[in-house]
Amino acid sequence: MTAPRALIVGAGLIGTSIALALCQDGWDVQVSDHDPAAVALAADLGAGHPWDESSGTVDHVVLAVPPSAVAASLLEAQRREVGRTFSDTSSVKAKVLAEAEASGCDLTTWMPAHPVAGRERGGAARAQADLFRDRPWALCPTEATSSEARRWSERVALACGAQVVELDALRHDRVMATVSHLPQLLASALAAVTTRLEERDLALAGTGLRDMTRLAAAEPALWADIVAGNAAEVGAALELLHAELGRVAPTGTAEGTEVAGLVARGNAGRARLPDKARAARDLSWVSVVVPDRPGELARLLLAVGDAGVNVEDLRLEHSPQHAWGLVELAVEPGSEEALCAAADRGGWRAHPAV
């Protein structure tokens, strides 16, 4: 059997990560981008090879471009007959669909899609083959979407380790406004507020501020494009947020019960979120106290690997004031004892989660 053939248009974080995952799954992958340097980097990382138009039509084309560029990219790819089926990765769907239809794109060969994963900073250099593992991959078919376009889009998602979720474009945009677009604006706004402080004042910042502003390192132009493409839904989400914050605004009338109520509602909302590390399967966590000295974390991971234990996820808690750090390792249930034994042999103190 011949390997399935794919073309990834866009050698950024998402496109290169998809290319890496497909290559690992045995696909024949080509990558194109307006920036030749990005394509060269993706190829050096093992994400396929630069696109050669003379190589013929591929089975599936993934358009990993900003929302405002999807329609034009789709139309050009269809006119040049570079692929038999197409999908995209845009986090905006309704406006992109309208633009594609108005541009005269063939909607039958295209599956509007959105792999819901990312990192705070983009670029091929930060691509990961497992970026989509156990993450949702939204498919938003129209009445015109063919079964072949659906089949190839699902095949790409599953090859990347994602979980396929199907919903219509309007619902997709409404949901993403709250779970993705609003958090980005909040992180950026919070980080922007800190600019009024002197640098020496920021030494007082705890992990809470760092956690909440992680997304603030994002690409400005890309997010301007995303929010503009989903302006109405993002606006509605911002109004709800404004109403919540308005209850505790320091006008002299807010009472402690309002603050407690907001925090309590936040507790309830937070509790509803699925734990990413346990989304697809239950994992067990073991905490290991590790001395703060060069090479110690690497030595721990090597010892765990030598014991035949596969680490599924890792979290690190460390304070400069302490001579130790806490490494939390996620493993398959039943592997805790072997991990603890390996830690004990290496001179570390391990504590299974209770």
mmCIF file with all atom_site columns, N, CA and C in Angstrom, residues 228-284:
data_model
loop_
_atom_site.group_PDB
_atom_site.id
_atom_site.type_symbol
_atom_site.label_atom_id
_atom_site.label_alt_id
_atom_site.label_comp_id
_atom_site.label_asym_id
_atom_site.label_entity_id
_atom_site.label_seq_id
_atom_site.pdbx_PDB_ins_code
_atom_site.Cartn_x
_atom_site.Cartn_y
_atom_site.Cartn_z
_atom_site.occupancy
_atom_site.B_iso_or_equiv
_atom_site.pdbx_formal_charge
_atom_site.auth_seq_id
_atom_site.auth_comp_id
_atom_site.auth_asym_id
_atom_site.auth_atom_id
_atom_site.pdbx_PDB_model_num
ATOM 1   N N  . ALA A 1 228 ? -10.959 39.682 15.213 1.00 0.00 ? 228 ALA A N  1
ATOM 2   C CA . ALA A 1 228 ? -11.738 40.378 14.192 1.00 0.00 ? 228 ALA A CA 1
ATOM 3   C C  . ALA A 1 228 ? -12.680 39.415 13.476 1.00 0.00 ? 228 ALA A C  1
ATOM 4   N N  . GLY A 1 229 ? -12.241 38.186 13.292 1.00 0.00 ? 229 GLY A N  1
ATOM 5   C CA . GLY A 1 229 ? -13.069 37.199 12.616 1.00 0.00 ? 229 GLY A CA 1
ATOM 6   C C  . GLY A 1 229 ? -14.208 36.659 13.455 1.00 0.00 ? 229 GLY A C  1
ATOM 7   N N  . ASN A 1 230 ? -14.144 36.867 14.768 1.00 0.00 ? 230 ASN A N  1
ATOM 8   C CA . ASN A 1 230 ? -15.185 36.362 15.668 1.00 0.00 ? 230 ASN A CA 1
ATOM 9   C C  . ASN A 1 230 ? -15.663 37.475 16.594 1.00 0.00 ? 230 ASN A C  1
ATOM 10  N N  . ALA A 1 231 ? -15.735 38.690 16.053 1.00 0.00 ? 231 ALA A N  1
ATOM 11  C CA . ALA A 1 231 ? -15.961 39.892 16.863 1.00 0.00 ? 231 ALA A CA 1
ATOM 12  C C  . ALA A 1 231 ? -17.261 39.849 17.656 1.00 0.00 ? 231 ALA A C  1
ATOM 13  N N  . ALA A 1 232 ? -18.351 39.424 17.038 1.00 0.00 ? 232 ALA A N  1
ATOM 14  C CA . ALA A 1 232 ? -19.643 39.447 17.729 1.00 0.00 ? 232 ALA A CA 1
ATOM 15  C C  . ALA A 1 232 ? -19.654 38.513 18.928 1.00 0.00 ? 232 ALA A C  1
ATOM 16  N N  . GLU A 1 233 ? -19.165 37.300 18.755 1.00 0.00 ? 233 GLU A N  1
ATOM 17  C CA . GLU A 1 233 ? -19.168 36.332 19.850 1.00 0.00 ? 233 GLU A CA 1
ATOM 18  C C  . GLU A 1 233 ? -18.181 36.730 20.948 1.00 0.00 ? 233 GLU A C  1
ATOM 19  N N  . VAL A 1 234 ? -17.031 37.264 20.561 1.00 0.00 ? 234 VAL A N  1
ATOM 20  C CA . VAL A 1 234 ? -16.067 37.725 21.562 1.00 0.00 ? 234 VAL A CA 1
ATOM 21  C C  . VAL A 1 234 ? -16.651 38.906 22.330 1.00 0.00 ? 234 VAL A C  1
ATOM 22  N N  . GLY A 1 235 ? -17.349 39.784 21.638 1.00 0.00 ? 235 GLY A N  1
ATOM 23  C CA . GLY A 1 235 ? -17.985 40.907 22.310 1.00 0.00 ? 235 GLY A CA 1
ATOM 24  C C  . GLY A 1 235 ? -19.006 40.460 23.333 1.00 0.00 ? 235 GLY A C  1
ATOM 25  N N  . ALA A 1 236 ? -19.801 39.441 22.985 1.00 0.00 ? 236 ALA A N  1
ATOM 26  C CA . ALA A 1 236 ? -20.799 38.923 23.924 1.00 0.00 ? 236 ALA A CA 1
ATOM 27  C C  . ALA A 1 236 ? -20.129 38.314 25.152 1.00 0.00 ? 236 ALA A C  1
ATOM 28  N N  . ALA A 1 237 ? -19.022 37.606 24.943 1.00 0.00 ? 237 ALA A N  1
ATOM 29  C CA . ALA A 1 237 ? -18.289 37.012 26.068 1.00 0.00 ? 237 ALA A CA 1
ATOM 30  C C  . ALA A 1 237 ? -17.698 38.095 26.966 1.00 0.00 ? 237 ALA A C  1
ATOM 31  N N  . LEU A 1 238 ? -17.202 39.161 26.364 1.00 0.00 ? 238 LEU A N  1
ATOM 32  C CA . LEU A 1 238 ? -16.644 40.266 27.146 1.00 0.00 ? 238 LEU A CA 1
ATOM 33  C C  . LEU A 1 238 ? -17.723 40.953 27.977 1.00 0.00 ? 238 LEU A C  1
ATOM 34  N N  . GLU A 1 239 ? -18.939 41.042 27.450 1.00 0.00 ? 239 GLU A N  1
ATOM 35  C CA . GLU A 1 239 ? -20.030 41.653 28.209 1.00 0.00 ? 239 GLU A CA 1
ATOM 36  C C  . GLU A 1 239 ? -20.362 40.822 29.454 1.00 0.00 ? 239 GLU A C  1
ATOM 37  N N  . LEU A 1 240 ? -20.352 39.503 29.304 1.00 0.00 ? 240 LEU A N  1
ATOM 38  C CA . LEU A 1 240 ? -20.604 38.634 30.462 1.00 0.00 ? 240 LEU A CA 1
ATOM 39  C C  . LEU A 1 240 ? -19.501 38.791 31.508 1.00 0.00 ? 240 LEU A C  1
ATOM 40  N N  . LEU A 1 241 ? -18.274 38.874 31.035 1.00 0.00 ? 241 LEU A N  1
ATOM 41  C CA . LEU A 1 241 ? -17.156 39.064 31.955 1.00 0.00 ? 241 LEU A CA 1
ATOM 42  C C  . LEU A 1 241 ? -17.273 40.415 32.668 1.00 0.00 ? 241 LEU A C  1
ATOM 43  N N  . HIS A 1 242 ? -17.626 41.436 31.921 1.00 0.00 ? 242 HIS A N  1
ATOM 44  C CA . HIS A 1 242 ? -17.782 42.773 32.503 1.00 0.00 ? 242 HIS A CA 1
ATOM 45  C C  . HIS A 1 242 ? -18.855 42.763 33.593 1.00 0.00 ? 242 HIS A C  1
ATOM 46  N N  . ALA A 1 243 ? -19.927 42.024 33.351 1.00 0.00 ? 243 ALA A N  1
ATOM 47  C CA . ALA A 1 243 ? -20.995 41.941 34.348 1.00 0.00 ? 243 ALA A CA 1
ATOM 48  C C  . ALA A 1 243 ? -20.508 41.268 35.627 1.00 0.00 ? 243 ALA A C  1
ATOM 49  N N  . GLU A 1 244 ? -19.724 40.210 35.483 1.00 0.00 ? 244 GLU A N  1
ATOM 50  C CA . GLU A 1 244 ? -19.187 39.518 36.664 1.00 0.00 ? 244 GLU A CA 1
ATOM 51  C C  . GLU A 1 244 ? -18.260 40.443 37.453 1.00 0.00 ? 244 GLU A C  1
ATOM 52  N N  . LEU A 1 245 ? -17.349 41.110 36.757 1.00 0.00 ? 245 LEU A N  1
ATOM 53  C CA . LEU A 1 245 ? -16.400 41.988 37.446 1.00 0.00 ? 245 LEU A CA 1
ATOM 54  C C  . LEU A 1 245 ? -17.093 43.223 38.006 1.00 0.00 ? 245 LEU A C  1
ATOM 55  N N  . GLY A 1 246 ? -18.158 43.644 37.324 1.00 0.00 ? 246 GLY A N  1
ATOM 56  C CA . GLY A 1 246 ? -18.875 44.820 37.787 1.00 0.00 ? 246 GLY A CA 1
ATOM 57  C C  . GLY A 1 246 ? -19.483 44.640 39.165 1.00 0.00 ? 246 GLY A C  1
ATOM 58  N N  . ARG A 1 247 ? -19.781 43.418 39.535 1.00 0.00 ? 247 ARG A N  1
ATOM 59  C CA . ARG A 1 247 ? -20.369 43.153 40.846 1.00 0.00 ? 247 ARG A CA 1
ATOM 60  C C  . ARG A 1 247 ? -19.389 43.422 41.977 1.00 0.00 ? 247 ARG A C  1
ATOM 61  N N  . VAL A 1 248 ? -18.103 43.357 41.684 1.00 0.00 ? 248 VAL A N  1
ATOM 62  C CA . VAL A 1 248 ? -17.101 43.557 42.736 1.00 0.00 ? 248 VAL A CA 1
ATOM 63  C C  . VAL A 1 248 ? -16.268 44.809 42.484 1.00 0.00 ? 248 VAL A C  1
ATOM 64  N N  . ALA A 1 249 ? -16.743 45.684 41.588 1.00 0.00 ? 249 ALA A N  1
ATOM 65  C CA . ALA A 1 249 ? -16.011 46.921 41.311 1.00 0.00 ? 249 ALA A CA 1
ATOM 66  C C  . ALA A 1 249 ? -15.914 47.756 42.586 1.00 0.00 ? 249 ALA A C  1
ATOM 67  N N  . PRO A 1 250 ? -14.770 48.389 42.820 1.00 0.00 ? 250 PRO A N  1
ATOM 68  C CA . PRO A 1 250 ? -14.567 49.144 44.066 1.00 0.00 ? 250 PRO A CA 1
ATOM 69  C C  . PRO A 1 250 ? -15.291 50.493 44.055 1.00 0.00 ? 250 PRO A C  1
ATOM 70  N N  . THR A 1 251 ? -16.621 50.430 44.058 1.00 0.00 ? 251 THR A N  1
ATOM 71  C CA . THR A 1 251 ? -17.415 51.659 44.055 1.00 0.00 ? 251 THR A CA 1
ATOM 72  C C  . THR A 1 251 ? -17.846 52.051 45.452 1.00 0.00 ? 251 THR A C  1
ATOM 73  N N  . GLY A 1 252 ? -17.508 51.235 46.422 1.00 0.00 ? 252 GLY A N  1
ATOM 74  C CA . GLY A 1 252 ? -17.924 51.507 47.785 1.00 0.00 ? 252 GLY A CA 1
ATOM 75  C C  . GLY A 1 252 ? -19.204 50.783 48.162 1.00 0.00 ? 252 GLY A C  1
ATOM 76  N N  . THR A 1 253 ? -19.846 50.138 47.161 1.00 0.00 ? 253 THR A N  1
ATOM 77  C CA . THR A 1 253 ? -21.088 49.431 47.441 1.00 0.00 ? 253 THR A CA 1
ATOM 78  C C  . THR A 1 253 ? -20.909 47.922 47.432 1.00 0.00 ? 253 THR A C  1
ATOM 79  N N  . ALA A 1 254 ? -19.820 47.456 46.842 1.00 0.00 ? 254 ALA A N  1
ATOM 80  C CA . ALA A 1 254 ? -19.601 46.016 46.776 1.00 0.00 ? 254 ALA A CA 1
ATOM 81  C C  . ALA A 1 254 ? -19.329 45.461 48.171 1.00 0.00 ? 254 ALA A C  1
ATOM 82  N N  . GLU A 1 255 ? -19.952 44.361 48.476 1.00 0.00 ? 255 GLU A N  1
ATOM 83  C CA . GLU A 1 255 ? -19.769 43.726 49.769 1.00 0.00 ? 255 GLU A CA 1
ATOM 84  C C  . GLU A 1 255 ? -18.923 42.473 49.621 1.00 0.00 ? 255 GLU A C  1
ATOM 85  N N  . GLY A 1 256 ? -18.431 41.986 50.756 1.00 0.00 ? 256 GLY A N  1
ATOM 86  C CA . GLY A 1 256 ? -17.621 40.772 50.735 1.00 0.00 ? 256 GLY A CA 1
ATOM 87  C C  . GLY A 1 256 ? -18.371 39.589 50.163 1.00 0.00 ? 256 GLY A C  1
ATOM 88  N N  . THR A 1 257 ? -19.699 39.595 50.351 1.00 0.00 ? 257 THR A N  1
ATOM 89  C CA . THR A 1 257 ? -20.477 38.478 49.820 1.00 0.00 ? 257 THR A CA 1
ATOM 90  C C  . THR A 1 257 ? -20.421 38.430 48.308 1.00 0.00 ? 257 THR A C  1
ATOM 91  N N  . GLU A 1 258 ? -20.304 39.598 47.646 1.00 0.00 ? 258 GLU A N  1
ATOM 92  C CA . GLU A 1 258 ? -20.200 39.621 46.187 1.00 0.00 ? 258 GLU A CA 1
ATOM 93  C C  . GLU A 1 258 ? -18.883 39.000 45.731 1.00 0.00 ? 258 GLU A C  1
ATOM 94  N N  . VAL A 1 259 ? -17.807 39.324 46.437 1.00 0.00 ? 259 VAL A N  1
ATOM 95  C CA . VAL A 1 259 ? -16.507 38.742 46.097 1.00 0.00 ? 259 VAL A CA 1
ATOM 96  C C  . VAL A 1 259 ? -16.534 37.237 46.328 1.00 0.00 ? 259 VAL A C  1
ATOM 97  N N  . ALA A 1 260 ? -17.075 36.836 47.460 1.00 0.00 ? 260 ALA A N  1
ATOM 98  C CA . ALA A 1 260 ? -17.158 35.403 47.751 1.00 0.00 ? 260 ALA A CA 1
ATOM 99  C C  . ALA A 1 260 ? -18.011 34.691 46.710 1.00 0.00 ? 260 ALA A C  1
ATOM 100 N N  . GLY A 1 261 ? -19.091 35.354 46.280 1.00 0.00 ? 261 GLY A N  1
ATOM 101 C CA . GLY A 1 261 ? -19.951 34.753 45.268 1.00 0.00 ? 261 GLY A CA 1
ATOM 102 C C  . GLY A 1 261 ? -19.225 34.578 43.954 1.00 0.00 ? 261 GLY A C  1
ATOM 103 N N  . LEU A 1 262 ? -18.436 35.582 43.559 1.00 0.00 ? 262 LEU A N  1
ATOM 104 C CA . LEU A 1 262 ? -17.672 35.476 42.318 1.00 0.00 ? 262 LEU A CA 1
ATOM 105 C C  . LEU A 1 262 ? -16.657 34.341 42.401 1.00 0.00 ? 262 LEU A C  1
ATOM 106 N N  . VAL A 1 263 ? -15.939 34.279 43.504 1.00 0.00 ? 263 VAL A N  1
ATOM 107 C CA . VAL A 1 263 ? -14.933 33.218 43.665 1.00 0.00 ? 263 VAL A CA 1
ATOM 108 C C  . VAL A 1 263 ? -15.606 31.848 43.692 1.00 0.00 ? 263 VAL A C  1
ATOM 109 N N  . ALA A 1 264 ? -16.764 31.751 44.331 1.00 0.00 ? 264 ALA A N  1
ATOM 110 C CA . ALA A 1 264 ? -17.487 30.478 44.384 1.00 0.00 ? 264 ALA A CA 1
ATOM 111 C C  . ALA A 1 264 ? -17.945 30.051 42.994 1.00 0.00 ? 264 ALA A C  1
ATOM 112 N N  . ARG A 1 265 ? -18.445 31.005 42.214 1.00 0.00 ? 265 ARG A N  1
ATOM 113 C CA . ARG A 1 265 ? -18.847 30.667 40.843 1.00 0.00 ? 265 ARG A CA 1
ATOM 114 C C  . ARG A 1 265 ? -17.627 30.260 40.028 1.00 0.00 ? 265 ARG A C  1
ATOM 115 N N  . GLY A 1 266 ? -16.502 30.891 40.323 1.00 0.00 ? 266 GLY A N  1
ATOM 116 C CA . GLY A 1 266 ? -15.264 30.494 39.658 1.00 0.00 ? 266 GLY A CA 1
ATOM 117 C C  . GLY A 1 266 ? -14.844 29.086 40.046 1.00 0.00 ? 266 GLY A C  1
ATOM 118 N N  . ASN A 1 267 ? -15.022 28.744 41.324 1.00 0.00 ? 267 ASN A N  1
ATOM 119 C CA . ASN A 1 267 ? -14.728 27.370 41.770 1.00 0.00 ? 267 ASN A CA 1
ATOM 120 C C  . ASN A 1 267 ? -15.537 26.368 40.963 1.00 0.00 ? 267 ASN A C  1
ATOM 121 N N  . ALA A 1 268 ? -16.829 26.666 40.801 1.00 0.00 ? 268 ALA A N  1
ATOM 122 C CA . ALA A 1 268 ? -17.716 25.750 40.086 1.00 0.00 ? 268 ALA A CA 1
ATOM 123 C C  . ALA A 1 268 ? -17.325 25.625 38.620 1.00 0.00 ? 268 ALA A C  1
ATOM 124 N N  . GLY A 1 269 ? -16.972 26.748 38.006 1.00 0.00 ? 269 GLY A N  1
ATOM 125 C CA . GLY A 1 269 ? -16.568 26.704 36.607 1.00 0.00 ? 269 GLY A CA 1
ATOM 126 C C  . GLY A 1 269 ? -15.267 25.954 36.407 1.00 0.00 ? 269 GLY A C  1
ATOM 127 N N  . ARG A 1 270 ? -14.321 26.190 37.298 1.00 0.00 ? 270 ARG A N  1
ATOM 128 C CA . ARG A 1 270 ? -13.029 25.512 37.216 1.00 0.00 ? 270 ARG A CA 1
ATOM 129 C C  . ARG A 1 270 ? -13.190 24.001 37.375 1.00 0.00 ? 270 ARG A C  1
ATOM 130 N N  . ALA A 1 271 ? -14.077 23.587 38.281 1.00 0.00 ? 271 ALA A N  1
ATOM 131 C CA . ALA A 1 271 ? -14.278 22.165 38.547 1.00 0.00 ? 271 ALA A CA 1
ATOM 132 C C  . ALA A 1 271 ? -14.854 21.439 37.338 1.00 0.00 ? 271 ALA A C  1
ATOM 133 N N  . ARG A 1 272 ? -15.509 22.160 36.435 1.00 0.00 ? 272 ARG A N  1
ATOM 134 C CA . ARG A 1 272 ? -16.114 21.524 35.262 1.00 0.00 ? 272 ARG A CA 1
ATOM 135 C C  . ARG A 1 272 ? -15.107 21.258 34.152 1.00 0.00 ? 272 ARG A C  1
ATOM 136 N N  . LEU A 1 273 ? -13.929 21.885 34.242 1.00 0.00 ? 273 LEU A N  1
ATOM 137 C CA . LEU A 1 273 ? -12.942 21.718 33.179 1.00 0.00 ? 273 LEU A CA 1
ATOM 138 C C  . LEU A 1 273 ? -12.295 20.336 33.263 1.00 0.00 ? 273 LEU A C  1
ATOM 139 N N  . PRO A 1 274 ? -12.163 19.664 32.120 1.00 0.00 ? 274 PRO A N  1
ATOM 140 C CA . PRO A 1 274 ? -11.478 18.360 32.129 1.00 0.00 ? 274 PRO A CA 1
ATOM 141 C C  . PRO A 1 274 ? -9.996  18.553 32.354 1.00 0.00 ? 274 PRO A C  1
ATOM 142 N N  . ASP A 1 275 ? -9.401  17.656 33.121 1.00 0.00 ? 275 ASP A N  1
ATOM 143 C CA . ASP A 1 275 ? -7.962  17.673 33.352 1.00 0.00 ? 275 ASP A CA 1
ATOM 144 C C  . ASP A 1 275 ? -7.282  17.160 32.100 1.00 0.00 ? 275 ASP A C  1
ATOM 145 N N  . LYS A 1 276 ? -6.447  17.999 31.488 1.00 0.00 ? 276 LYS A N  1
ATOM 146 C CA . LYS A 1 276 ? -5.807  17.624 30.219 1.00 0.00 ? 276 LYS A CA 1
ATOM 147 C C  . LYS A 1 276 ? -5.033  16.320 30.336 1.00 0.00 ? 276 LYS A C  1
ATOM 148 N N  . ALA A 1 277 ? -4.336  16.145 31.455 1.00 0.00 ? 277 ALA A N  1
ATOM 149 C CA . ALA A 1 277 ? -3.501  14.956 31.607 1.00 0.00 ? 277 ALA A CA 1
ATOM 150 C C  . ALA A 1 277 ? -4.332  13.689 31.749 1.00 0.00 ? 277 ALA A C  1
ATOM 151 N N  . ARG A 1 278 ? -5.619  13.827 32.156 1.00 0.00 ? 278 ARG A N  1
ATOM 152 C CA . ARG A 1 278 ? -6.456  12.661 32.355 1.00 0.00 ? 278 ARG A CA 1
ATOM 153 C C  . ARG A 1 278 ? -7.607  12.608 31.366 1.00 0.00 ? 278 ARG A C  1
ATOM 154 N N  . ALA A 1 279 ? -7.534  13.454 30.342 1.00 0.00 ? 279 ALA A N  1
ATOM 155 C CA . ALA A 1 279 ? -8.671  13.574 29.431 1.00 0.00 ? 279 ALA A CA 1
ATOM 156 C C  . ALA A 1 279 ? -8.988  12.259 28.734 1.00 0.00 ? 279 ALA A C  1
ATOM 157 N N  . ALA A 1 280 ? -7.982  11.560 28.269 1.00 0.00 ? 280 ALA A N  1
ATOM 158 C CA . ALA A 1 280 ? -8.241  10.337 27.512 1.00 0.00 ? 280 ALA A CA 1
ATOM 159 C C  . ALA A 1 280 ? -8.150  9.080  28.370 1.00 0.00 ? 280 ALA A C  1
ATOM 160 N N  . ARG A 1 281 ? -7.331  9.111  29.391 1.00 0.00 ? 281 ARG A N  1
ATOM 161 C CA . ARG A 1 281 ? -7.224  7.940  30.245 1.00 0.00 ? 281 ARG A CA 1
ATOM 162 C C  . ARG A 1 281 ? -6.767  8.388  31.621 1.00 0.00 ? 281 ARG A C  1
ATOM 163 N N  . ASP A 1 282 ? -7.082  7.625  32.625 1.00 0.00 ? 282 ASP A N  1
ATOM 164 C CA . ASP A 1 282 ? -6.722  7.982  33.987 1.00 0.00 ? 282 ASP A CA 1
ATOM 165 C C  . ASP A 1 282 ? -5.231  7.742  34.197 1.00 0.00 ? 282 ASP A C  1
ATOM 166 N N  . LEU A 1 283 ? -4.566  8.704  34.779 1.00 0.00 ? 283 LEU A N  1
ATOM 167 C CA . LEU A 1 283 ? -3.141  8.588  35.068 1.00 0.00 ? 283 LEU A CA 1
ATOM 168 C C  . LEU A 1 283 ? -2.908  8.750  36.555 1.00 0.00 ? 283 LEU A C  1
ATOM 169 N N  . SER A 1 284 ? -1.818  8.188  37.031 1.00 0.00 ? 284 SER A N  1
ATOM 170 C CA . SER A 1 284 ? -1.450  8.316  38.435 1.00 0.00 ? 284 SER A CA 1
ATOM 171 C C  . SER A 1 284 ? -0.273  9.264  38.557 1.00 0.00 ? 284 SER A C  1
#
